[in-house]
Amino acid sequence: MASSDQTQTAVLGALSIMPMTGYALREQIRDTLGHFWGESFGQLYPALTDLERAGMVEREGAGEGRSSRFAITNAGVTRLRELLAEPPQPTRPRNGMMLRLFFGRQLGPEACRRLVLDAREQAEAQLAAMKAARNDLQQEHHLTQDVPYILLTVSAGEHGARATIAWADETLAALESLPPTSTKDFS
Amino acid sequence: MASSDQTQTAVLGALSIMPMTGYALREQIRDTLGHFWGESFGQLYPALTDLERAGMVEREGAGEGRSSRFAITNAGVTRLRELLAEPPQPTRPRNGMMLRLFFGRQLGPEACRRLVLDAREQAEAQLAAMKAARNDLQQEHHLTQDVPYILLTVSAGEHGARATIAWADETLAALESLPPTSTKDFS
DNA sequence: CGCTACATGTAAGGTGTTACATGATTCC
DNA sequence: GGAATCATGTAACACCTTACATGTAGCG
């Protein structure tokens, strides 16, 4: 039980969609959940070991030369549903860009502008990634049960990205009219 | 140097706006930065001690019965500007609601609906809080230098909250048409 | 006089990140 | 045969949360 509930939820969830190796799991979590979930990969294999010991996942096809894939068991599905039913535990927000803008008087308008431009670019990239994800999901016929739910998170990503872009454009305009901070200008 | 750069940035930043006690600092960080920044308050006083030792903050008005306020020094302002100029270190996202929606097939549409409704309410509350913040900021005449920057973060909060509300409404409609998950329905 | 808010801290324990270590397989 | 990718792990360290400890000031 070294691994946290949070990590177990992500791992069991991913394996509930399809069995895969630890390596593939890592990639799926990075690439597919990446927009709203990050994992500490140093805990991933320990978590798999824990879950295996607890009978919630099984290795398939080990022994021969082939590498083993992990699959969720019935007990694992039960546990996953328990975990999902618990209220999400809120995580401490830490938005470095917002912190810098808030104290932007010390940083100056020019540096703020760069931060906002950067955020805008990231949002554009995210919008493109969400579009690509929509496309990919239509191809994956073996996921039909999961796709409607996954699309909800894709849609959230799109709404968020569009909001960021709109905000960035407004903000860039507002920053134009701000005077630079003088070096001695603090109380 | 037990305290992290991140915490130091927040503390120095807050004190760059006005001197205050550790207790007030805690409240300001919770209430004012709260929408995009959380602090580990267990590290707050240690951070103040570190910063004092490093000559970046000073206690004012200690000695008598009155409690001491912390003020930023010139060295502290210099350090703050250094810290703010560093690129924001991206934090791993951990959105529990999105994780639950993504695996919503296991959770079922009804529980998903509750999660989304919850998020919608929080977004409404945030929108109201941002409106109140705008109001408060107009009253604070001693902050005129900082207000334009602070408003940028308020605006971001508004854009984000509105995006969440729009997404939630779409999502609630989409969830209506999803069939409940049968207990045996997994591969 | 008791309750609430103000004020300053500490320390144990839990969590997460990072960098490293190791080897197999595939592709050119 | 060398490089890239697949695959599985570990261990040290950095970080944060939580609960506790302690005392003062103001107010009804």
PDB file of N, CA, C and O in Angstrom, chain A residues 30-67:
ATOM      1  N   ARG A  30       0.473   9.697 -19.953  1.00  0.00           N
ATOM      2  CA  ARG A  30       1.107  10.946 -20.381  1.00  0.00           C
ATOM      3  C   ARG A  30       0.348  11.584 -21.537  1.00  0.00           C
ATOM      4  O   ARG A  30       0.061  12.780 -21.538  1.00  0.00           O
ATOM      5  N   ASP A  31       0.015  10.779 -22.564  1.00  0.00           N
ATOM      6  CA  ASP A  31      -0.519  11.348 -23.798  1.00  0.00           C
ATOM      7  C   ASP A  31      -2.035  11.537 -23.763  1.00  0.00           C
ATOM      8  O   ASP A  31      -2.550  12.476 -24.357  1.00  0.00           O
ATOM      9  N   THR A  32      -2.732  10.632 -23.107  1.00  0.00           N
ATOM     10  CA  THR A  32      -4.190  10.674 -23.191  1.00  0.00           C
ATOM     11  C   THR A  32      -4.800  11.422 -22.011  1.00  0.00           C
ATOM     12  O   THR A  32      -5.690  12.249 -22.190  1.00  0.00           O
ATOM     13  N   LEU A  33      -4.328  11.136 -20.810  1.00  0.00           N
ATOM     14  CA  LEU A  33      -4.851  11.853 -19.653  1.00  0.00           C
ATOM     15  C   LEU A  33      -4.084  13.156 -19.426  1.00  0.00           C
ATOM     16  O   LEU A  33      -4.465  13.957 -18.568  1.00  0.00           O
ATOM     17  N   GLY A  34      -3.016  13.331 -20.172  1.00  0.00           N
ATOM     18  CA  GLY A  34      -2.067  14.410 -19.901  1.00  0.00           C
ATOM     19  C   GLY A  34      -2.666  15.797 -19.717  1.00  0.00           C
ATOM     20  O   GLY A  34      -2.122  16.599 -18.964  1.00  0.00           O
ATOM     21  N   HIS A  35      -3.773  16.085 -20.361  1.00  0.00           N
ATOM     22  CA  HIS A  35      -4.314  17.441 -20.285  1.00  0.00           C
ATOM     23  C   HIS A  35      -4.952  17.766 -18.944  1.00  0.00           C
ATOM     24  O   HIS A  35      -5.176  18.931 -18.645  1.00  0.00           O
ATOM     25  N   PHE A  36      -5.259  16.750 -18.178  1.00  0.00           N
ATOM     26  CA  PHE A  36      -5.852  17.050 -16.876  1.00  0.00           C
ATOM     27  C   PHE A  36      -5.304  16.166 -15.755  1.00  0.00           C
ATOM     28  O   PHE A  36      -5.720  16.289 -14.612  1.00  0.00           O
ATOM     29  N   TRP A  37      -4.376  15.284 -16.102  1.00  0.00           N
ATOM     30  CA  TRP A  37      -3.863  14.396 -15.069  1.00  0.00           C
ATOM     31  C   TRP A  37      -2.398  14.065 -15.294  1.00  0.00           C
ATOM     32  O   TRP A  37      -2.010  13.690 -16.404  1.00  0.00           O
ATOM     33  N   GLY A  38      -1.588  14.192 -14.274  1.00  0.00           N
ATOM     34  CA  GLY A  38      -0.193  13.800 -14.349  1.00  0.00           C
ATOM     35  C   GLY A  38       0.073  12.719 -13.329  1.00  0.00           C
ATOM     36  O   GLY A  38      -0.529  12.712 -12.261  1.00  0.00           O
ATOM     37  N   GLU A  39       0.933  11.796 -13.674  1.00  0.00           N
ATOM     38  CA  GLU A  39       1.273  10.755 -12.714  1.00  0.00           C
ATOM     39  C   GLU A  39       2.749  10.844 -12.339  1.00  0.00           C
ATOM     40  O   GLU A  39       3.559  11.301 -13.132  1.00  0.00           O
ATOM     41  N   SER A  40       3.071  10.415 -11.154  1.00  0.00           N
ATOM     42  CA  SER A  40       4.467  10.267 -10.773  1.00  0.00           C
ATOM     43  C   SER A  40       4.902   8.871 -11.196  1.00  0.00           C
ATOM     44  O   SER A  40       4.572   7.888 -10.548  1.00  0.00           O
ATOM     45  N   PHE A  41       5.634   8.818 -12.298  1.00  0.00           N
ATOM     46  CA  PHE A  41       5.933   7.529 -12.905  1.00  0.00           C
ATOM     47  C   PHE A  41       6.837   6.673 -12.021  1.00  0.00           C
ATOM     48  O   PHE A  41       6.867   5.466 -12.155  1.00  0.00           O
ATOM     49  N   GLY A  42       7.527   7.332 -11.115  1.00  0.00           N
ATOM     50  CA  GLY A  42       8.327   6.575 -10.157  1.00  0.00           C
ATOM     51  C   GLY A  42       7.467   5.689  -9.274  1.00  0.00           C
ATOM     52  O   GLY A  42       7.952   4.731  -8.682  1.00  0.00           O
ATOM     53  N   GLN A  43       6.187   6.011  -9.194  1.00  0.00           N
ATOM     54  CA  GLN A  43       5.265   5.223  -8.362  1.00  0.00           C
ATOM     55  C   GLN A  43       4.467   4.224  -9.190  1.00  0.00           C
ATOM     56  O   GLN A  43       3.731   3.414  -8.632  1.00  0.00           O
ATOM     57  N   LEU A  44       4.608   4.306 -10.517  1.00  0.00           N
ATOM     58  CA  LEU A  44       3.747   3.514 -11.374  1.00  0.00           C
ATOM     59  C   LEU A  44       3.997   2.013 -11.207  1.00  0.00           C
ATOM     60  O   LEU A  44       3.051   1.242 -10.947  1.00  0.00           O
ATOM     61  N   TYR A  45       5.248   1.598 -11.327  1.00  0.00           N
ATOM     62  CA  TYR A  45       5.538   0.165 -11.201  1.00  0.00           C
ATOM     63  C   TYR A  45       5.266  -0.342  -9.789  1.00  0.00           C
ATOM     64  O   TYR A  45       4.671  -1.401  -9.618  1.00  0.00           O
ATOM     65  N   PRO A  46       5.686   0.408  -8.767  1.00  0.00           N
ATOM     66  CA  PRO A  46       5.278   0.014  -7.419  1.00  0.00           C
ATOM     67  C   PRO A  46       3.761  -0.137  -7.279  1.00  0.00           C
ATOM     68  O   PRO A  46       3.287  -1.078  -6.651  1.00  0.00           O
ATOM     69  N   ALA A  47       3.025   0.764  -7.891  1.00  0.00           N
ATOM     70  CA  ALA A  47       1.562   0.685  -7.812  1.00  0.00           C
ATOM     71  C   ALA A  47       1.060  -0.590  -8.484  1.00  0.00           C
ATOM     72  O   ALA A  47       0.177  -1.280  -7.961  1.00  0.00           O
ATOM     73  N   LEU A  48       1.635  -0.915  -9.639  1.00  0.00           N
ATOM     74  CA  LEU A  48       1.238  -2.145 -10.328  1.00  0.00           C
ATOM     75  C   LEU A  48       1.536  -3.367  -9.467  1.00  0.00           C
ATOM     76  O   LEU A  48       0.722  -4.295  -9.373  1.00  0.00           O
ATOM     77  N   THR A  49       2.686  -3.371  -8.835  1.00  0.00           N
ATOM     78  CA  THR A  49       3.054  -4.480  -7.954  1.00  0.00           C
ATOM     79  C   THR A  49       2.058  -4.609  -6.805  1.00  0.00           C
ATOM     80  O   THR A  49       1.583  -5.701  -6.486  1.00  0.00           O
ATOM     81  N   ASP A  50       1.738  -3.458  -6.203  1.00  0.00           N
ATOM     82  CA  ASP A  50       0.772  -3.458  -5.109  1.00  0.00           C
ATOM     83  C   ASP A  50      -0.571  -4.006  -5.564  1.00  0.00           C
ATOM     84  O   ASP A  50      -1.188  -4.833  -4.887  1.00  0.00           O
ATOM     85  N   LEU A  51      -1.024  -3.513  -6.709  1.00  0.00           N
ATOM     86  CA  LEU A  51      -2.331  -3.916  -7.211  1.00  0.00           C
ATOM     87  C   LEU A  51      -2.341  -5.394  -7.572  1.00  0.00           C
ATOM     88  O   LEU A  51      -3.345  -6.080  -7.389  1.00  0.00           O
ATOM     89  N   GLU A  52      -1.218  -5.882  -8.071  1.00  0.00           N
ATOM     90  CA  GLU A  52      -1.132  -7.299  -8.400  1.00  0.00           C
ATOM     91  C   GLU A  52      -1.235  -8.139  -7.126  1.00  0.00           C
ATOM     92  O   GLU A  52      -1.982  -9.114  -7.072  1.00  0.00           O
ATOM     93  N   ARG A  53      -0.495  -7.717  -6.120  1.00  0.00           N
ATOM     94  CA  ARG A  53      -0.521  -8.431  -4.852  1.00  0.00           C
ATOM     95  C   ARG A  53      -1.934  -8.431  -4.262  1.00  0.00           C
ATOM     96  O   ARG A  53      -2.363  -9.408  -3.643  1.00  0.00           O
ATOM     97  N   ALA A  54      -2.649  -7.337  -4.470  1.00  0.00           N
ATOM     98  CA  ALA A  54      -4.010  -7.231  -3.938  1.00  0.00           C
ATOM     99  C   ALA A  54      -5.041  -7.926  -4.833  1.00  0.00           C
ATOM    100  O   ALA A  54      -6.240  -7.877  -4.548  1.00  0.00           O
ATOM    101  N   GLY A  55      -4.583  -8.538  -5.923  1.00  0.00           N
ATOM    102  CA  GLY A  55      -5.499  -9.272  -6.802  1.00  0.00           C
ATOM    103  C   GLY A  55      -6.369  -8.383  -7.669  1.00  0.00           C
ATOM    104  O   GLY A  55      -7.408  -8.810  -8.153  1.00  0.00           O
ATOM    105  N   MET A  56      -5.958  -7.173  -7.888  1.00  0.00           N
ATOM    106  CA  MET A  56      -6.778  -6.255  -8.680  1.00  0.00           C
ATOM    107  C   MET A  56      -6.305  -6.130 -10.119  1.00  0.00           C
ATOM    108  O   MET A  56      -7.044  -5.663 -10.975  1.00  0.00           O
ATOM    109  N   VAL A  57      -5.077  -6.530 -10.362  1.00  0.00           N
ATOM    110  CA  VAL A  57      -4.603  -6.674 -11.739  1.00  0.00           C
ATOM    111  C   VAL A  57      -3.849  -8.003 -11.847  1.00  0.00           C
ATOM    112  O   VAL A  57      -3.397  -8.556 -10.840  1.00  0.00           O
ATOM    113  N   GLU A  58      -3.761  -8.511 -13.073  1.00  0.00           N
ATOM    114  CA  GLU A  58      -3.033  -9.750 -13.346  1.00  0.00           C
ATOM    115  C   GLU A  58      -2.089  -9.532 -14.518  1.00  0.00           C
ATOM    116  O   GLU A  58      -2.396  -8.761 -15.418  1.00  0.00           O
ATOM    117  N   ARG A  59      -0.972 -10.277 -14.490  1.00  0.00           N
ATOM    118  CA  ARG A  59      -0.081 -10.259 -15.658  1.00  0.00           C
ATOM    119  C   ARG A  59      -0.537 -11.340 -16.614  1.00  0.00           C
ATOM    120  O   ARG A  59      -0.787 -12.483 -16.215  1.00  0.00           O
ATOM    121  N   GLU A  60      -0.602 -10.972 -17.883  1.00  0.00           N
ATOM    122  CA  GLU A  60      -0.925 -11.967 -18.915  1.00  0.00           C
ATOM    123  C   GLU A  60       0.321 -12.201 -19.749  1.00  0.00           C
ATOM    124  O   GLU A  60       1.092 -11.291 -19.993  1.00  0.00           O
ATOM    125  N   GLY A  61       0.469 -13.456 -20.221  1.00  0.00           N
ATOM    126  CA  GLY A  61       1.494 -13.761 -21.228  1.00  0.00           C
ATOM    127  C   GLY A  61       2.910 -13.586 -20.738  1.00  0.00           C
ATOM    128  O   GLY A  61       3.803 -13.284 -21.514  1.00  0.00           O
ATOM    129  N   ALA A  62       3.142 -13.776 -19.446  1.00  0.00           N
ATOM    130  CA  ALA A  62       4.514 -13.726 -18.953  1.00  0.00           C
ATOM    131  C   ALA A  62       5.156 -15.102 -19.118  1.00  0.00           C
ATOM    132  O   ALA A  62       4.517 -16.054 -19.535  1.00  0.00           O
ATOM    133  N   GLY A  63       6.401 -15.244 -18.742  1.00  0.00           N
ATOM    134  CA  GLY A  63       7.070 -16.549 -18.799  1.00  0.00           C
ATOM    135  C   GLY A  63       7.872 -16.744 -20.058  1.00  0.00           C
ATOM    136  O   GLY A  63       9.083 -16.927 -19.994  1.00  0.00           O
ATOM    137  N   GLU A  64       7.221 -16.710 -21.213  1.00  0.00           N
ATOM    138  CA  GLU A  64       7.978 -16.839 -22.458  1.00  0.00           C
ATOM    139  C   GLU A  64       8.809 -15.570 -22.697  1.00  0.00           C
ATOM    140  O   GLU A  64       8.898 -14.715 -21.835  1.00  0.00           O
ATOM    141  N   GLY A  65       9.322 -15.439 -23.882  1.00  0.00           N
ATOM    142  CA  GLY A  65      10.111 -14.262 -24.192  1.00  0.00           C
ATOM    143  C   GLY A  65       9.269 -13.002 -24.184  1.00  0.00           C
ATOM    144  O   GLY A  65       9.771 -11.911 -23.959  1.00  0.00           O
ATOM    145  N   ARG A  66       7.969 -13.162 -24.429  1.00  0.00           N
ATOM    146  CA  ARG A  66       7.119 -11.992 -24.582  1.00  0.00           C
ATOM    147  C   ARG A  66       6.983 -11.226 -23.267  1.00  0.00           C
ATOM    148  O   ARG A  66       7.040 -11.807 -22.197  1.00  0.00           O
ATOM    149  N   SER A  67       6.805  -9.964 -23.387  1.00  0.00           N
ATOM    150  CA  SER A  67       6.657  -9.157 -22.191  1.00  0.00           C
ATOM    151  C   SER A  67       5.222  -9.257 -21.697  1.00  0.00           C
ATOM    152  O   SER A  67       4.304  -9.562 -22.452  1.00  0.00           O
TER     153      SER A  67
END
